[in-house]
Amino acid sequence: MPQQTPPDELLDVREEPPARRHQLIFETYGSLQGGQAFVLVNDHDPKPLYYQFAAEQPGRFSWDYLEPGPEVWRVRIGRTG
């Protein structure tokens, strides 16, 4: 039987204080193994977060919009390799 891939963890930061959101997101990313991902749920487009990932984790992350707003944004963020 083929091995089932566990579902991606969901990280909903909409109720978190803005100052804490990036810390939670990077902690969640840091706990991933290569090939794993989580789905970020946010109340605005996390484009600045993408640029932070690009600066701090170049070539080591994936970023896929699953729901592009306008009220809820869902982004699948993965650790590559």
mmCIF file of N, CA and C in Angstrom:
data_model
loop_
_atom_site.group_PDB
_atom_site.id
_atom_site.type_symbol
_atom_site.label_atom_id
_atom_site.label_comp_id
_atom_site.label_asym_id
_atom_site.label_seq_id
_atom_site.Cartn_x
_atom_site.Cartn_y
_atom_site.Cartn_z
ATOM 1 N N MET A 1 0.826 -1.192 0.000
ATOM 2 C CA MET A 1 0.000 0.000 0.000
ATOM 3 C C MET A 1 0.868 1.253 0.000
ATOM 4 N N PRO A 2 0.494 2.272 -0.774
ATOM 5 C CA PRO A 2 1.292 3.511 -0.751
ATOM 6 C C PRO A 2 1.149 4.196 0.601
ATOM 7 N N GLN A 3 2.242 4.837 0.997
ATOM 8 C CA GLN A 3 2.251 5.549 2.275
ATOM 9 C C GLN A 3 1.459 6.840 2.136
ATOM 10 N N GLN A 4 0.584 7.096 3.091
ATOM 11 C CA GLN A 4 -0.207 8.320 3.082
ATOM 12 C C GLN A 4 0.639 9.480 3.588
ATOM 13 N N THR A 5 0.550 10.594 2.906
ATOM 14 C CA THR A 5 1.228 11.807 3.365
ATOM 15 C C THR A 5 0.308 12.492 4.366
ATOM 16 N N PRO A 6 0.823 12.821 5.549
ATOM 17 C CA PRO A 6 -0.046 13.497 6.513
ATOM 18 C C PRO A 6 -0.481 14.850 5.978
ATOM 19 N N PRO A 7 -1.674 15.311 6.366
ATOM 20 C CA PRO A 7 -2.127 16.625 5.879
ATOM 21 C C PRO A 7 -1.235 17.732 6.429
ATOM 22 N N ASP A 8 -1.173 18.815 5.682
ATOM 23 C CA ASP A 8 -0.382 19.967 6.125
ATOM 24 C C ASP A 8 -0.996 20.549 7.392
ATOM 25 N N GLU A 9 -0.125 20.979 8.305
ATOM 26 C CA GLU A 9 -0.576 21.672 9.509
ATOM 27 C C GLU A 9 -1.192 23.002 9.093
ATOM 28 N N LEU A 10 -2.225 23.418 9.801
ATOM 29 C CA LEU A 10 -2.871 24.695 9.549
ATOM 30 C C LEU A 10 -2.416 25.677 10.622
ATOM 31 N N LEU A 11 -1.912 26.827 10.206
ATOM 32 C CA LEU A 11 -1.493 27.870 11.147
ATOM 33 C C LEU A 11 -2.318 29.121 10.866
ATOM 34 N N ASP A 12 -3.334 29.338 11.699
ATOM 35 C CA ASP A 12 -4.228 30.485 11.544
ATOM 36 C C ASP A 12 -3.744 31.588 12.484
ATOM 37 N N VAL A 13 -3.218 32.663 11.919
ATOM 38 C CA VAL A 13 -2.664 33.746 12.740
ATOM 39 C C VAL A 13 -3.598 34.952 12.846
ATOM 40 N N ARG A 14 -4.815 34.810 12.368
ATOM 41 C CA ARG A 14 -5.725 35.963 12.351
ATOM 42 C C ARG A 14 -6.033 36.510 13.737
ATOM 43 N N GLU A 15 -6.007 35.661 14.762
ATOM 44 C CA GLU A 15 -6.319 36.121 16.118
ATOM 45 C C GLU A 15 -5.061 36.501 16.908
ATOM 46 N N GLU A 16 -3.900 36.306 16.320
ATOM 47 C CA GLU A 16 -2.641 36.625 17.002
ATOM 48 C C GLU A 16 -2.316 38.112 16.858
ATOM 49 N N PRO A 17 -1.674 38.708 17.872
ATOM 50 C CA PRO A 17 -1.237 40.104 17.726
ATOM 51 C C PRO A 17 -0.247 40.205 16.554
ATOM 52 N N PRO A 18 -0.351 41.247 15.747
ATOM 53 C CA PRO A 18 0.549 41.384 14.596
ATOM 54 C C PRO A 18 2.030 41.239 14.947
ATOM 55 N N ALA A 19 2.435 41.721 16.104
ATOM 56 C CA ALA A 19 3.855 41.647 16.483
ATOM 57 C C ALA A 19 4.321 40.204 16.686
ATOM 58 N N ARG A 20 3.417 39.286 16.926
ATOM 59 C CA ARG A 20 3.775 37.893 17.193
ATOM 60 C C ARG A 20 3.673 36.994 15.962
ATOM 61 N N ARG A 21 2.988 37.438 14.936
ATOM 62 C CA ARG A 21 2.691 36.578 13.788
ATOM 63 C C ARG A 21 3.935 36.026 13.103
ATOM 64 N N HIS A 22 4.878 36.879 12.752
ATOM 65 C CA HIS A 22 6.050 36.394 12.021
ATOM 66 C C HIS A 22 6.854 35.403 12.853
ATOM 67 N N GLN A 23 6.947 35.650 14.165
ATOM 68 C CA GLN A 23 7.664 34.723 15.035
ATOM 69 C C GLN A 23 7.006 33.340 14.991
ATOM 70 N N LEU A 24 5.689 33.286 15.104
ATOM 71 C CA LEU A 24 4.972 32.009 15.050
ATOM 72 C C LEU A 24 5.186 31.313 13.713
ATOM 73 N N ILE A 25 5.125 32.081 12.637
ATOM 74 C CA ILE A 25 5.269 31.522 11.298
ATOM 75 C C ILE A 25 6.666 30.941 11.115
ATOM 76 N N PHE A 26 7.701 31.666 11.533
ATOM 77 C CA PHE A 26 9.063 31.166 11.366
ATOM 78 C C PHE A 26 9.360 29.998 12.307
ATOM 79 N N GLU A 27 8.740 29.980 13.492
ATOM 80 C CA GLU A 27 8.888 28.815 14.373
ATOM 81 C C GLU A 27 8.268 27.580 13.728
ATOM 82 N N THR A 28 7.098 27.753 13.121
ATOM 83 C CA THR A 28 6.426 26.629 12.458
ATOM 84 C C THR A 28 7.262 26.153 11.280
ATOM 85 N N TYR A 29 7.766 27.075 10.482
ATOM 86 C CA TYR A 29 8.632 26.703 9.357
ATOM 87 C C TYR A 29 9.872 25.964 9.856
ATOM 88 N N GLY A 30 10.462 26.440 10.944
ATOM 89 C CA GLY A 30 11.670 25.836 11.491
ATOM 90 C C GLY A 30 11.467 24.412 11.964
ATOM 91 N N SER A 31 10.228 24.052 12.298
ATOM 92 C CA SER A 31 9.956 22.692 12.777
ATOM 93 C C SER A 31 9.726 21.707 11.633
ATOM 94 N N LEU A 32 9.652 22.198 10.396
ATOM 95 C CA LEU A 32 9.403 21.320 9.247
ATOM 96 C C LEU A 32 10.647 20.543 8.851
ATOM 97 N N GLN A 33 10.408 19.329 8.370
ATOM 98 C CA GLN A 33 11.457 18.553 7.711
ATOM 99 C C GLN A 33 11.395 18.892 6.221
ATOM 100 N N GLY A 34 12.461 18.578 5.490
ATOM 101 C CA GLY A 34 12.451 18.801 4.044
ATOM 102 C C GLY A 34 11.267 18.095 3.407
ATOM 103 N N GLY A 35 10.560 18.790 2.545
ATOM 104 C CA GLY A 35 9.411 18.224 1.865
ATOM 105 C C GLY A 35 8.095 18.438 2.593
ATOM 106 N N GLN A 36 8.135 18.916 3.832
ATOM 107 C CA GLN A 36 6.908 19.191 4.574
ATOM 108 C C GLN A 36 6.479 20.632 4.359
ATOM 109 N N ALA A 37 5.205 20.894 4.677
ATOM 110 C CA ALA A 37 4.665 22.238 4.500
ATOM 111 C C ALA A 37 3.584 22.494 5.540
ATOM 112 N N PHE A 38 3.209 23.751 5.672
ATOM 113 C CA PHE A 38 2.046 24.123 6.473
ATOM 114 C C PHE A 38 1.250 25.142 5.682
ATOM 115 N N VAL A 39 -0.010 25.311 6.071
ATOM 116 C CA VAL A 39 -0.875 26.281 5.408
ATOM 117 C C VAL A 39 -1.100 27.450 6.363
ATOM 118 N N LEU A 40 -0.668 28.609 5.938
ATOM 119 C CA LEU A 40 -0.845 29.841 6.695
ATOM 120 C C LEU A 40 -2.208 30.433 6.350
ATOM 121 N N VAL A 41 -2.979 30.792 7.364
ATOM 122 C CA VAL A 41 -4.259 31.476 7.176
ATOM 123 C C VAL A 41 -4.088 32.870 7.762
ATOM 124 N N ASN A 42 -4.362 33.889 6.948
ATOM 125 C CA ASN A 42 -4.116 35.266 7.359
ATOM 126 C C ASN A 42 -5.264 36.158 6.909
ATOM 127 N N ASP A 43 -5.358 37.351 7.497
ATOM 128 C CA ASP A 43 -6.423 38.290 7.160
ATOM 129 C C ASP A 43 -5.978 39.359 6.167
ATOM 130 N N HIS A 44 -4.765 39.237 5.655
ATOM 131 C CA HIS A 44 -4.273 40.153 4.616
ATOM 132 C C HIS A 44 -3.234 39.406 3.787
ATOM 133 N N ASP A 45 -2.918 39.962 2.638
ATOM 134 C CA ASP A 45 -1.921 39.342 1.765
ATOM 135 C C ASP A 45 -0.562 39.371 2.476
ATOM 136 N N PRO A 46 0.038 38.192 2.721
ATOM 137 C CA PRO A 46 1.306 38.163 3.453
ATOM 138 C C PRO A 46 2.532 38.396 2.563
ATOM 139 N N LYS A 47 2.402 39.241 1.570
ATOM 140 C CA LYS A 47 3.507 39.514 0.642
ATOM 141 C C LYS A 47 4.787 39.951 1.351
ATOM 142 N N PRO A 48 4.735 40.834 2.383
ATOM 143 C CA PRO A 48 5.980 41.183 3.084
ATOM 144 C C PRO A 48 6.655 39.962 3.709
ATOM 145 N N LEU A 49 5.856 39.005 4.167
ATOM 146 C CA LEU A 49 6.402 37.760 4.722
ATOM 147 C C LEU A 49 7.154 36.987 3.645
ATOM 148 N N TYR A 50 6.613 36.978 2.428
ATOM 149 C CA TYR A 50 7.294 36.303 1.315
ATOM 150 C C TYR A 50 8.693 36.903 1.126
ATOM 151 N N TYR A 51 8.785 38.213 1.145
ATOM 152 C CA TYR A 51 10.083 38.867 0.951
ATOM 153 C C TYR A 51 11.040 38.553 2.097
ATOM 154 N N GLN A 52 10.507 38.415 3.316
ATOM 155 C CA GLN A 52 11.346 38.037 4.446
ATOM 156 C C GLN A 52 11.873 36.609 4.263
ATOM 157 N N PHE A 53 11.005 35.692 3.823
ATOM 158 C CA PHE A 53 11.458 34.326 3.533
ATOM 159 C C PHE A 53 12.530 34.338 2.433
ATOM 160 N N ALA A 54 12.295 35.126 1.378
ATOM 161 C CA ALA A 54 13.243 35.177 0.263
ATOM 162 C C ALA A 54 14.609 35.675 0.723
ATOM 163 N N ALA A 55 14.624 36.591 1.690
ATOM 164 C CA ALA A 55 15.887 37.132 2.196
ATOM 165 C C ALA A 55 16.577 36.167 3.161
ATOM 166 N N GLU A 56 15.784 35.499 4.016
ATOM 167 C CA GLU A 56 16.361 34.670 5.069
ATOM 168 C C GLU A 56 16.496 33.192 4.704
ATOM 169 N N GLN A 57 15.693 32.723 3.748
ATOM 170 C CA GLN A 57 15.690 31.299 3.373
ATOM 171 C C GLN A 57 15.766 31.134 1.844
ATOM 172 N N PRO A 58 16.678 31.824 1.181
ATOM 173 C CA PRO A 58 16.676 31.789 -0.291
ATOM 174 C C PRO A 58 16.838 30.365 -0.820
ATOM 175 N N GLY A 59 15.914 29.975 -1.705
ATOM 176 C CA GLY A 59 15.979 28.663 -2.333
ATOM 177 C C GLY A 59 15.618 27.500 -1.419
ATOM 178 N N ARG A 60 15.174 27.789 -0.192
ATOM 179 C CA ARG A 60 14.887 26.705 0.758
ATOM 180 C C ARG A 60 13.413 26.639 1.157
ATOM 181 N N PHE A 61 12.560 27.371 0.443
ATOM 182 C CA PHE A 61 11.140 27.362 0.791
ATOM 183 C C PHE A 61 10.295 27.397 -0.483
ATOM 184 N N SER A 62 9.069 26.932 -0.340
ATOM 185 C CA SER A 62 8.085 27.057 -1.424
ATOM 186 C C SER A 62 6.943 27.921 -0.911
ATOM 187 N N TRP A 63 6.243 28.555 -1.826
ATOM 188 C CA TRP A 63 5.184 29.519 -1.481
ATOM 189 C C TRP A 63 4.092 29.382 -2.531
ATOM 190 N N ASP A 64 2.934 28.900 -2.124
ATOM 191 C CA ASP A 64 1.827 28.705 -3.068
ATOM 192 C C ASP A 64 0.542 29.266 -2.487
ATOM 193 N N TYR A 65 -0.027 30.255 -3.178
ATOM 194 C CA TYR A 65 -1.317 30.797 -2.748
ATOM 195 C C TYR A 65 -2.396 29.755 -3.014
ATOM 196 N N LEU A 66 -3.175 29.423 -1.988
ATOM 197 C CA LEU A 66 -4.307 28.518 -2.127
ATOM 198 C C LEU A 66 -5.617 29.295 -2.170
ATOM 199 N N GLU A 67 -5.650 30.429 -1.474
ATOM 200 C CA GLU A 67 -6.818 31.315 -1.453
ATOM 201 C C GLU A 67 -6.303 32.746 -1.373
ATOM 202 N N PRO A 68 -6.468 33.529 -2.457
ATOM 203 C CA PRO A 68 -5.858 34.865 -2.514
ATOM 204 C C PRO A 68 -6.778 36.012 -2.093
ATOM 205 N N GLY A 69 -7.467 35.860 -0.969
ATOM 206 C CA GLY A 69 -8.279 36.956 -0.463
ATOM 207 C C GLY A 69 -9.621 37.060 -1.167
ATOM 208 N N PRO A 70 -10.353 38.128 -0.995
ATOM 209 C CA PRO A 70 -9.946 39.375 -0.356
ATOM 210 C C PRO A 70 -10.092 39.387 1.178
ATOM 211 N N GLU A 71 -10.814 38.421 1.749
ATOM 212 C CA GLU A 71 -10.981 38.443 3.203
ATOM 213 C C GLU A 71 -10.063 37.462 3.914
ATOM 214 N N VAL A 72 -9.800 36.333 3.293
ATOM 215 C CA VAL A 72 -8.935 35.307 3.882
ATOM 216 C C VAL A 72 -7.888 34.915 2.851
ATOM 217 N N TRP A 73 -6.655 34.866 3.295
ATOM 218 C CA TRP A 73 -5.561 34.405 2.456
ATOM 219 C C TRP A 73 -5.063 33.088 3.042
ATOM 220 N N ARG A 74 -4.878 32.099 2.183
ATOM 221 C CA ARG A 74 -4.277 30.821 2.578
ATOM 222 C C ARG A 74 -3.065 30.610 1.686
ATOM 223 N N VAL A 75 -1.918 30.384 2.337
ATOM 224 C CA VAL A 75 -0.677 30.187 1.600
ATOM 225 C C VAL A 75 -0.017 28.917 2.123
ATOM 226 N N ARG A 76 0.327 28.026 1.208
ATOM 227 C CA ARG A 76 1.054 26.810 1.586
ATOM 228 C C ARG A 76 2.535 27.142 1.531
ATOM 229 N N ILE A 77 3.205 27.050 2.699
ATOM 230 C CA ILE A 77 4.621 27.368 2.813
ATOM 231 C C ILE A 77 5.342 26.074 3.142
ATOM 232 N N GLY A 78 6.333 25.730 2.338
ATOM 233 C CA GLY A 78 7.036 24.471 2.542
ATOM 234 C C GLY A 78 8.533 24.645 2.674
ATOM 235 N N ARG A 79 9.144 23.615 3.239
ATOM 236 C CA ARG A 79 10.612 23.549 3.315
ATOM 237 C C ARG A 79 11.047 22.618 2.192
ATOM 238 N N THR A 80 11.861 23.112 1.291
ATOM 239 C CA THR A 80 12.305 22.292 0.165
ATOM 240 C C THR A 80 13.495 21.431 0.577
ATOM 241 N N GLY A 81 13.732 20.405 -0.243
ATOM 242 C CA GLY A 81 14.878 19.528 -0.009
ATOM 243 C C GLY A 81 14.668 18.663 1.157
#
